[in-house]
Amino acid sequence: MEAGEILYRRGLIDESQLQASRNGNNDGVAVLDRAVKMGFVNEDQALQALGEEVGLDYIDLRSVDVDLSLLKGFPTKLIHRESLFPIREDHGQLVVATSDPFDLYPIDEVSAATGRSVVPVLAERDEIAKLVKKHLGVGSETVDGLVAMKEEDGLELLEDIETDGSELSEMAQEASVVRLVNEILLEAIETRASDVHIESQASGVVIRYRIDGLLHAQPVPPEINRFQSAIISRLKIMARLNIAEKRLPQDGRIKLKVHGREIDVRVSVIPMIHGESIVMRILDKGAMVFELQSLGMEADTYETFRQLITIPHGILLVTGPTGSGKTTTLYSSLVEINSEDTKIITTEDPVEYQLEGINQIQVHSKIGLSFAASLRSILRHDPDVVLVGEIRDLETAENAIQASLTGHLVFSTLHTNDAAGAYTRMSDMGVEPFLVASTVEAVMAQRLIRRLCPHCKEEYTPRQEDLPGDFPWEALDGRPLYRSKGCRECRHVGYSGRLGIYELLVTTDEVRQMAHDGASTWQVKKAAVQGGMRTLRDDGWRKAMSGRTSVDEILRVTKGDQIFALNEA
């Protein structure tokens, strides 16, 4: 009896769904796959029903401990070709997971190759694939030379590739290399990585993904080293770079479509002593939502900031290190105030995301289109709101101040450790302190912290002596805190996703006077805290007490605030 009949007889699908699943093909696996993809039945339910019919047990790989020592001596080609994975030994027999209850010939191949008695069990195809990637490494299937795919990998280049016909470019276009590079990119996108690092080291190729701000090394098979130059050449071709130039750094971009979502990949290639290394920044346009209220601001901070972004003129600065979410905060602010009666122009380097209804300029320093030069031209286009990607020098700072003095609201970023440092940084650039004091309306400092995984975060009751000295113990009022644990959903990291912590310094009359008088960052910060400002660390403690993150994560991200907090205590 075929799969559709079994599912129909057991009441898991109806007659119309049975016909749609067959679609002229009664092959067992094809019918099962179509029924699952069309949403008629869950794969685990279907496999349990089919297993009962053919006498095979079903196991949930999410809750099973796998004996990885069994991979030694297990034929890896069968793992990839037939979606098999060894699970455990049971009374001398080898238990092997498969997702196909109708084709047990590969099980006989395993038995012949290992010389052991094999017991097949049924498991979901995706869960088997996750085990393969986790324990055999990204690209392991391609390294084995198994280029033929049962399904499209879902990755599509949006721009045509140009090659020079050289031997190097031909090697980079081989199907196995293309598949390998695609798999590296797909795995990064599926794990929500913001960056992919492909590093050439003495020991060979090292691949690391930056996920939620931290780098995670990816297991790769040692055979991948033979593909090193081909991988780099393939990525250079995709990014329209010169594959023959291996002595100079190069920058490019790749436009992709993955499962219907547009992905922008910024590519940077730098020659190192053991070969070229590549870092790719992944901008997932489809996954980005620019909404201030979803960034993690507390209600009172959001309300104050919401009022600030609607003032008619002045400068609003967002500060923090690279990768702290400054651009996302600014974009979300622009989206919030964008309307038909407001003209918004931005000048950025680079333009990371294209926003509907907002005029965006890409800076080109090589041809003289700098932040300062573009800002001068922007003012002739009658804007209401201007975004300057970053204030890097005196000329840009002066032009931003001039724009604010002539009735424009100017958003920009600075690289300072906290909000109070923005005033002294502007003065250090050469801007007159009285101009800084009269134009900067507020400064928002921010960092990104990791969210605790909702599936496995662990509740605990802390002792006061185990918490940092500046932790607001009284505010906790006997409530529990949460810490990371780790599960399959979060790849055993304990965290999934990020949110912001914020330090909003509004330029009060006191702060304005201090900025005018050239007071130090420390003095400005102390006055702001006495006036009610919450530091990054204070905001972090609120996130920890609400169960969104852990105390350890706040300590990791706000080490710089610790000295100030202890001195103020």
mmCIF file with all atom_site columns, N, CA and C in Angstrom, residues 57-68 70 85-89 95-97 121-124 127-128 131 134-135 488 492:
data_model
loop_
_atom_site.group_PDB
_atom_site.id
_atom_site.type_symbol
_atom_site.label_atom_id
_atom_site.label_alt_id
_atom_site.label_comp_id
_atom_site.label_asym_id
_atom_site.label_entity_id
_atom_site.label_seq_id
_atom_site.pdbx_PDB_ins_code
_atom_site.Cartn_x
_atom_site.Cartn_y
_atom_site.Cartn_z
_atom_site.occupancy
_atom_site.B_iso_or_equiv
_atom_site.pdbx_formal_charge
_atom_site.auth_seq_id
_atom_site.auth_comp_id
_atom_site.auth_asym_id
_atom_site.auth_atom_id
_atom_site.pdbx_PDB_model_num
ATOM 1  N N  . ASP A 1 57  ? 9.809  1.959  13.926 1.00 0.00 ? 57  ASP A N  1
ATOM 2  C CA . ASP A 1 57  ? 9.597  2.940  14.996 1.00 0.00 ? 57  ASP A CA 1
ATOM 3  C C  . ASP A 1 57  ? 9.882  4.348  14.478 1.00 0.00 ? 57  ASP A C  1
ATOM 4  N N  . TYR A 1 58  ? 9.187  5.327  15.073 1.00 0.00 ? 58  TYR A N  1
ATOM 5  C CA . TYR A 1 58  ? 9.453  6.744  14.774 1.00 0.00 ? 58  TYR A CA 1
ATOM 6  C C  . TYR A 1 58  ? 10.179 7.353  15.975 1.00 0.00 ? 58  TYR A C  1
ATOM 7  N N  . ILE A 1 59  ? 11.223 8.186  15.710 1.00 0.00 ? 59  ILE A N  1
ATOM 8  C CA . ILE A 1 59  ? 11.903 8.871  16.811 1.00 0.00 ? 59  ILE A CA 1
ATOM 9  C C  . ILE A 1 59  ? 11.951 10.371 16.520 1.00 0.00 ? 59  ILE A C  1
ATOM 10 N N  . ASP A 1 60  ? 11.878 11.161 17.582 1.00 0.00 ? 60  ASP A N  1
ATOM 11 C CA . ASP A 1 60  ? 11.999 12.615 17.484 1.00 0.00 ? 60  ASP A CA 1
ATOM 12 C C  . ASP A 1 60  ? 13.453 12.976 17.773 1.00 0.00 ? 60  ASP A C  1
ATOM 13 N N  . LEU A 1 61  ? 14.198 13.339 16.730 1.00 0.00 ? 61  LEU A N  1
ATOM 14 C CA . LEU A 1 61  ? 15.628 13.614 16.898 1.00 0.00 ? 61  LEU A CA 1
ATOM 15 C C  . LEU A 1 61  ? 15.898 14.821 17.782 1.00 0.00 ? 61  LEU A C  1
ATOM 16 N N  . ARG A 1 62  ? 14.885 15.672 18.000 1.00 0.00 ? 62  ARG A N  1
ATOM 17 C CA . ARG A 1 62  ? 15.069 16.834 18.867 1.00 0.00 ? 62  ARG A CA 1
ATOM 18 C C  . ARG A 1 62  ? 15.261 16.424 20.326 1.00 0.00 ? 62  ARG A C  1
ATOM 19 N N  . SER A 1 63  ? 14.772 15.240 20.677 1.00 0.00 ? 63  SER A N  1
ATOM 20 C CA . SER A 1 63  ? 14.835 14.816 22.077 1.00 0.00 ? 63  SER A CA 1
ATOM 21 C C  . SER A 1 63  ? 15.629 13.522 22.255 1.00 0.00 ? 63  SER A C  1
ATOM 22 N N  . VAL A 1 64  ? 16.492 13.222 21.292 1.00 0.00 ? 64  VAL A N  1
ATOM 23 C CA . VAL A 1 64  ? 17.273 11.979 21.352 1.00 0.00 ? 64  VAL A CA 1
ATOM 24 C C  . VAL A 1 64  ? 18.765 12.317 21.416 1.00 0.00 ? 64  VAL A C  1
ATOM 25 N N  . ASP A 1 65  ? 19.488 11.637 22.286 1.00 0.00 ? 65  ASP A N  1
ATOM 26 C CA . ASP A 1 65  ? 20.946 11.797 22.343 1.00 0.00 ? 65  ASP A CA 1
ATOM 27 C C  . ASP A 1 65  ? 21.574 10.892 21.286 1.00 0.00 ? 65  ASP A C  1
ATOM 28 N N  . VAL A 1 66  ? 22.373 11.501 20.416 1.00 0.00 ? 66  VAL A N  1
ATOM 29 C CA . VAL A 1 66  ? 22.991 10.755 19.320 1.00 0.00 ? 66  VAL A CA 1
ATOM 30 C C  . VAL A 1 66  ? 24.411 10.353 19.710 1.00 0.00 ? 66  VAL A C  1
ATOM 31 N N  . ASP A 1 67  ? 24.769 9.117  19.461 1.00 0.00 ? 67  ASP A N  1
ATOM 32 C CA . ASP A 1 67  ? 26.130 8.631  19.729 1.00 0.00 ? 67  ASP A CA 1
ATOM 33 C C  . ASP A 1 67  ? 27.016 8.981  18.533 1.00 0.00 ? 67  ASP A C  1
ATOM 34 N N  . LEU A 1 68  ? 27.773 10.083 18.666 1.00 0.00 ? 68  LEU A N  1
ATOM 35 C CA . LEU A 1 68  ? 28.557 10.576 17.530 1.00 0.00 ? 68  LEU A CA 1
ATOM 36 C C  . LEU A 1 68  ? 29.759 9.695  17.206 1.00 0.00 ? 68  LEU A C  1
ATOM 37 N N  . LEU A 1 70  ? 29.655 6.791  16.433 1.00 0.00 ? 70  LEU A N  1
ATOM 38 C CA . LEU A 1 70  ? 29.247 5.871  15.375 1.00 0.00 ? 70  LEU A CA 1
ATOM 39 C C  . LEU A 1 70  ? 29.539 6.424  13.981 1.00 0.00 ? 70  LEU A C  1
ATOM 40 N N  . PHE A 1 85  ? 21.378 8.669  9.106  1.00 0.00 ? 85  PHE A N  1
ATOM 41 C CA . PHE A 1 85  ? 22.275 9.107  10.178 1.00 0.00 ? 85  PHE A CA 1
ATOM 42 C C  . PHE A 1 85  ? 22.264 8.060  11.284 1.00 0.00 ? 85  PHE A C  1
ATOM 43 N N  . PRO A 1 86  ? 23.475 7.606  11.711 1.00 0.00 ? 86  PRO A N  1
ATOM 44 C CA . PRO A 1 86  ? 23.531 6.613  12.791 1.00 0.00 ? 86  PRO A CA 1
ATOM 45 C C  . PRO A 1 86  ? 23.148 7.259  14.129 1.00 0.00 ? 86  PRO A C  1
ATOM 46 N N  . ILE A 1 87  ? 22.307 6.599  14.912 1.00 0.00 ? 87  ILE A N  1
ATOM 47 C CA . ILE A 1 87  ? 21.787 7.174  16.152 1.00 0.00 ? 87  ILE A CA 1
ATOM 48 C C  . ILE A 1 87  ? 22.423 6.555  17.401 1.00 0.00 ? 87  ILE A C  1
ATOM 49 N N  . ARG A 1 88  ? 22.376 5.209  17.476 1.00 0.00 ? 88  ARG A N  1
ATOM 50 C CA . ARG A 1 88  ? 22.891 4.551  18.687 1.00 0.00 ? 88  ARG A CA 1
ATOM 51 C C  . ARG A 1 88  ? 23.113 3.068  18.401 1.00 0.00 ? 88  ARG A C  1
ATOM 52 N N  . GLU A 1 89  ? 23.727 2.396  19.361 1.00 0.00 ? 89  GLU A N  1
ATOM 53 C CA . GLU A 1 89  ? 23.845 0.942  19.330 1.00 0.00 ? 89  GLU A CA 1
ATOM 54 C C  . GLU A 1 89  ? 22.799 0.352  20.260 1.00 0.00 ? 89  GLU A C  1
ATOM 55 N N  . VAL A 1 95  ? 21.439 1.338  15.109 1.00 0.00 ? 95  VAL A N  1
ATOM 56 C CA . VAL A 1 95  ? 20.159 2.002  14.836 1.00 0.00 ? 95  VAL A CA 1
ATOM 57 C C  . VAL A 1 95  ? 20.419 3.216  13.947 1.00 0.00 ? 95  VAL A C  1
ATOM 58 N N  . VAL A 1 96  ? 19.776 3.245  12.776 1.00 0.00 ? 96  VAL A N  1
ATOM 59 C CA . VAL A 1 96  ? 20.020 4.290  11.773 1.00 0.00 ? 96  VAL A CA 1
ATOM 60 C C  . VAL A 1 96  ? 18.711 4.984  11.429 1.00 0.00 ? 96  VAL A C  1
ATOM 61 N N  . ALA A 1 97  ? 18.738 6.335  11.446 1.00 0.00 ? 97  ALA A N  1
ATOM 62 C CA . ALA A 1 97  ? 17.542 7.119  11.116 1.00 0.00 ? 97  ALA A CA 1
ATOM 63 C C  . ALA A 1 97  ? 17.443 7.328  9.609  1.00 0.00 ? 97  ALA A C  1
ATOM 64 N N  . VAL A 1 121 ? 15.063 3.333  11.773 1.00 0.00 ? 121 VAL A N  1
ATOM 65 C CA . VAL A 1 121 ? 13.974 4.037  12.456 1.00 0.00 ? 121 VAL A CA 1
ATOM 66 C C  . VAL A 1 121 ? 13.639 5.263  11.618 1.00 0.00 ? 121 VAL A C  1
ATOM 67 N N  . LEU A 1 122 ? 12.401 5.748  11.731 1.00 0.00 ? 122 LEU A N  1
ATOM 68 C CA . LEU A 1 122 ? 11.977 6.888  10.925 1.00 0.00 ? 122 LEU A CA 1
ATOM 69 C C  . LEU A 1 122 ? 12.176 8.197  11.686 1.00 0.00 ? 122 LEU A C  1
ATOM 70 N N  . ALA A 1 123 ? 12.629 9.233  10.958 1.00 0.00 ? 123 ALA A N  1
ATOM 71 C CA . ALA A 1 123 ? 12.823 10.569 11.549 1.00 0.00 ? 123 ALA A CA 1
ATOM 72 C C  . ALA A 1 123 ? 12.585 11.607 10.459 1.00 0.00 ? 123 ALA A C  1
ATOM 73 N N  . GLU A 1 124 ? 12.260 12.827 10.872 1.00 0.00 ? 124 GLU A N  1
ATOM 74 C CA . GLU A 1 124 ? 11.975 13.896 9.919  1.00 0.00 ? 124 GLU A CA 1
ATOM 75 C C  . GLU A 1 124 ? 13.221 14.247 9.110  1.00 0.00 ? 124 GLU A C  1
ATOM 76 N N  . GLU A 1 127 ? 15.275 17.287 10.326 1.00 0.00 ? 127 GLU A N  1
ATOM 77 C CA . GLU A 1 127 ? 16.037 17.029 11.547 1.00 0.00 ? 127 GLU A CA 1
ATOM 78 C C  . GLU A 1 127 ? 17.297 16.218 11.242 1.00 0.00 ? 127 GLU A C  1
ATOM 79 N N  . ILE A 1 128 ? 17.189 15.285 10.289 1.00 0.00 ? 128 ILE A N  1
ATOM 80 C CA . ILE A 1 128 ? 18.390 14.542 9.862  1.00 0.00 ? 128 ILE A CA 1
ATOM 81 C C  . ILE A 1 128 ? 19.385 15.506 9.219  1.00 0.00 ? 128 ILE A C  1
ATOM 82 N N  . LEU A 1 131 ? 21.333 17.477 11.771 1.00 0.00 ? 131 LEU A N  1
ATOM 83 C CA . LEU A 1 131 ? 22.414 16.676 12.366 1.00 0.00 ? 131 LEU A CA 1
ATOM 84 C C  . LEU A 1 131 ? 23.617 16.596 11.433 1.00 0.00 ? 131 LEU A C  1
ATOM 85 N N  . LYS A 1 134 ? 25.418 19.977 11.461 1.00 0.00 ? 134 LYS A N  1
ATOM 86 C CA . LYS A 1 134 ? 26.046 20.261 12.749 1.00 0.00 ? 134 LYS A CA 1
ATOM 87 C C  . LYS A 1 134 ? 27.300 19.431 12.975 1.00 0.00 ? 134 LYS A C  1
ATOM 88 N N  . HIS A 1 135 ? 27.255 18.150 12.596 1.00 0.00 ? 135 HIS A N  1
ATOM 89 C CA . HIS A 1 135 ? 28.349 17.258 12.962 1.00 0.00 ? 135 HIS A CA 1
ATOM 90 C C  . HIS A 1 135 ? 29.305 16.928 11.816 1.00 0.00 ? 135 HIS A C  1
ATOM 91 N N  . ARG A 1 488 ? 18.028 22.884 21.389 1.00 0.00 ? 488 ARG A N  1
ATOM 92 C CA . ARG A 1 488 ? 18.171 22.754 19.944 1.00 0.00 ? 488 ARG A CA 1
ATOM 93 C C  . ARG A 1 488 ? 17.662 23.990 19.213 1.00 0.00 ? 488 ARG A C  1
ATOM 94 N N  . HIS A 1 492 ? 21.941 25.540 21.185 1.00 0.00 ? 492 HIS A N  1
ATOM 95 C CA . HIS A 1 492 ? 22.623 25.325 22.469 1.00 0.00 ? 492 HIS A CA 1
ATOM 96 C C  . HIS A 1 492 ? 23.443 26.536 22.913 1.00 0.00 ? 492 HIS A C  1
#
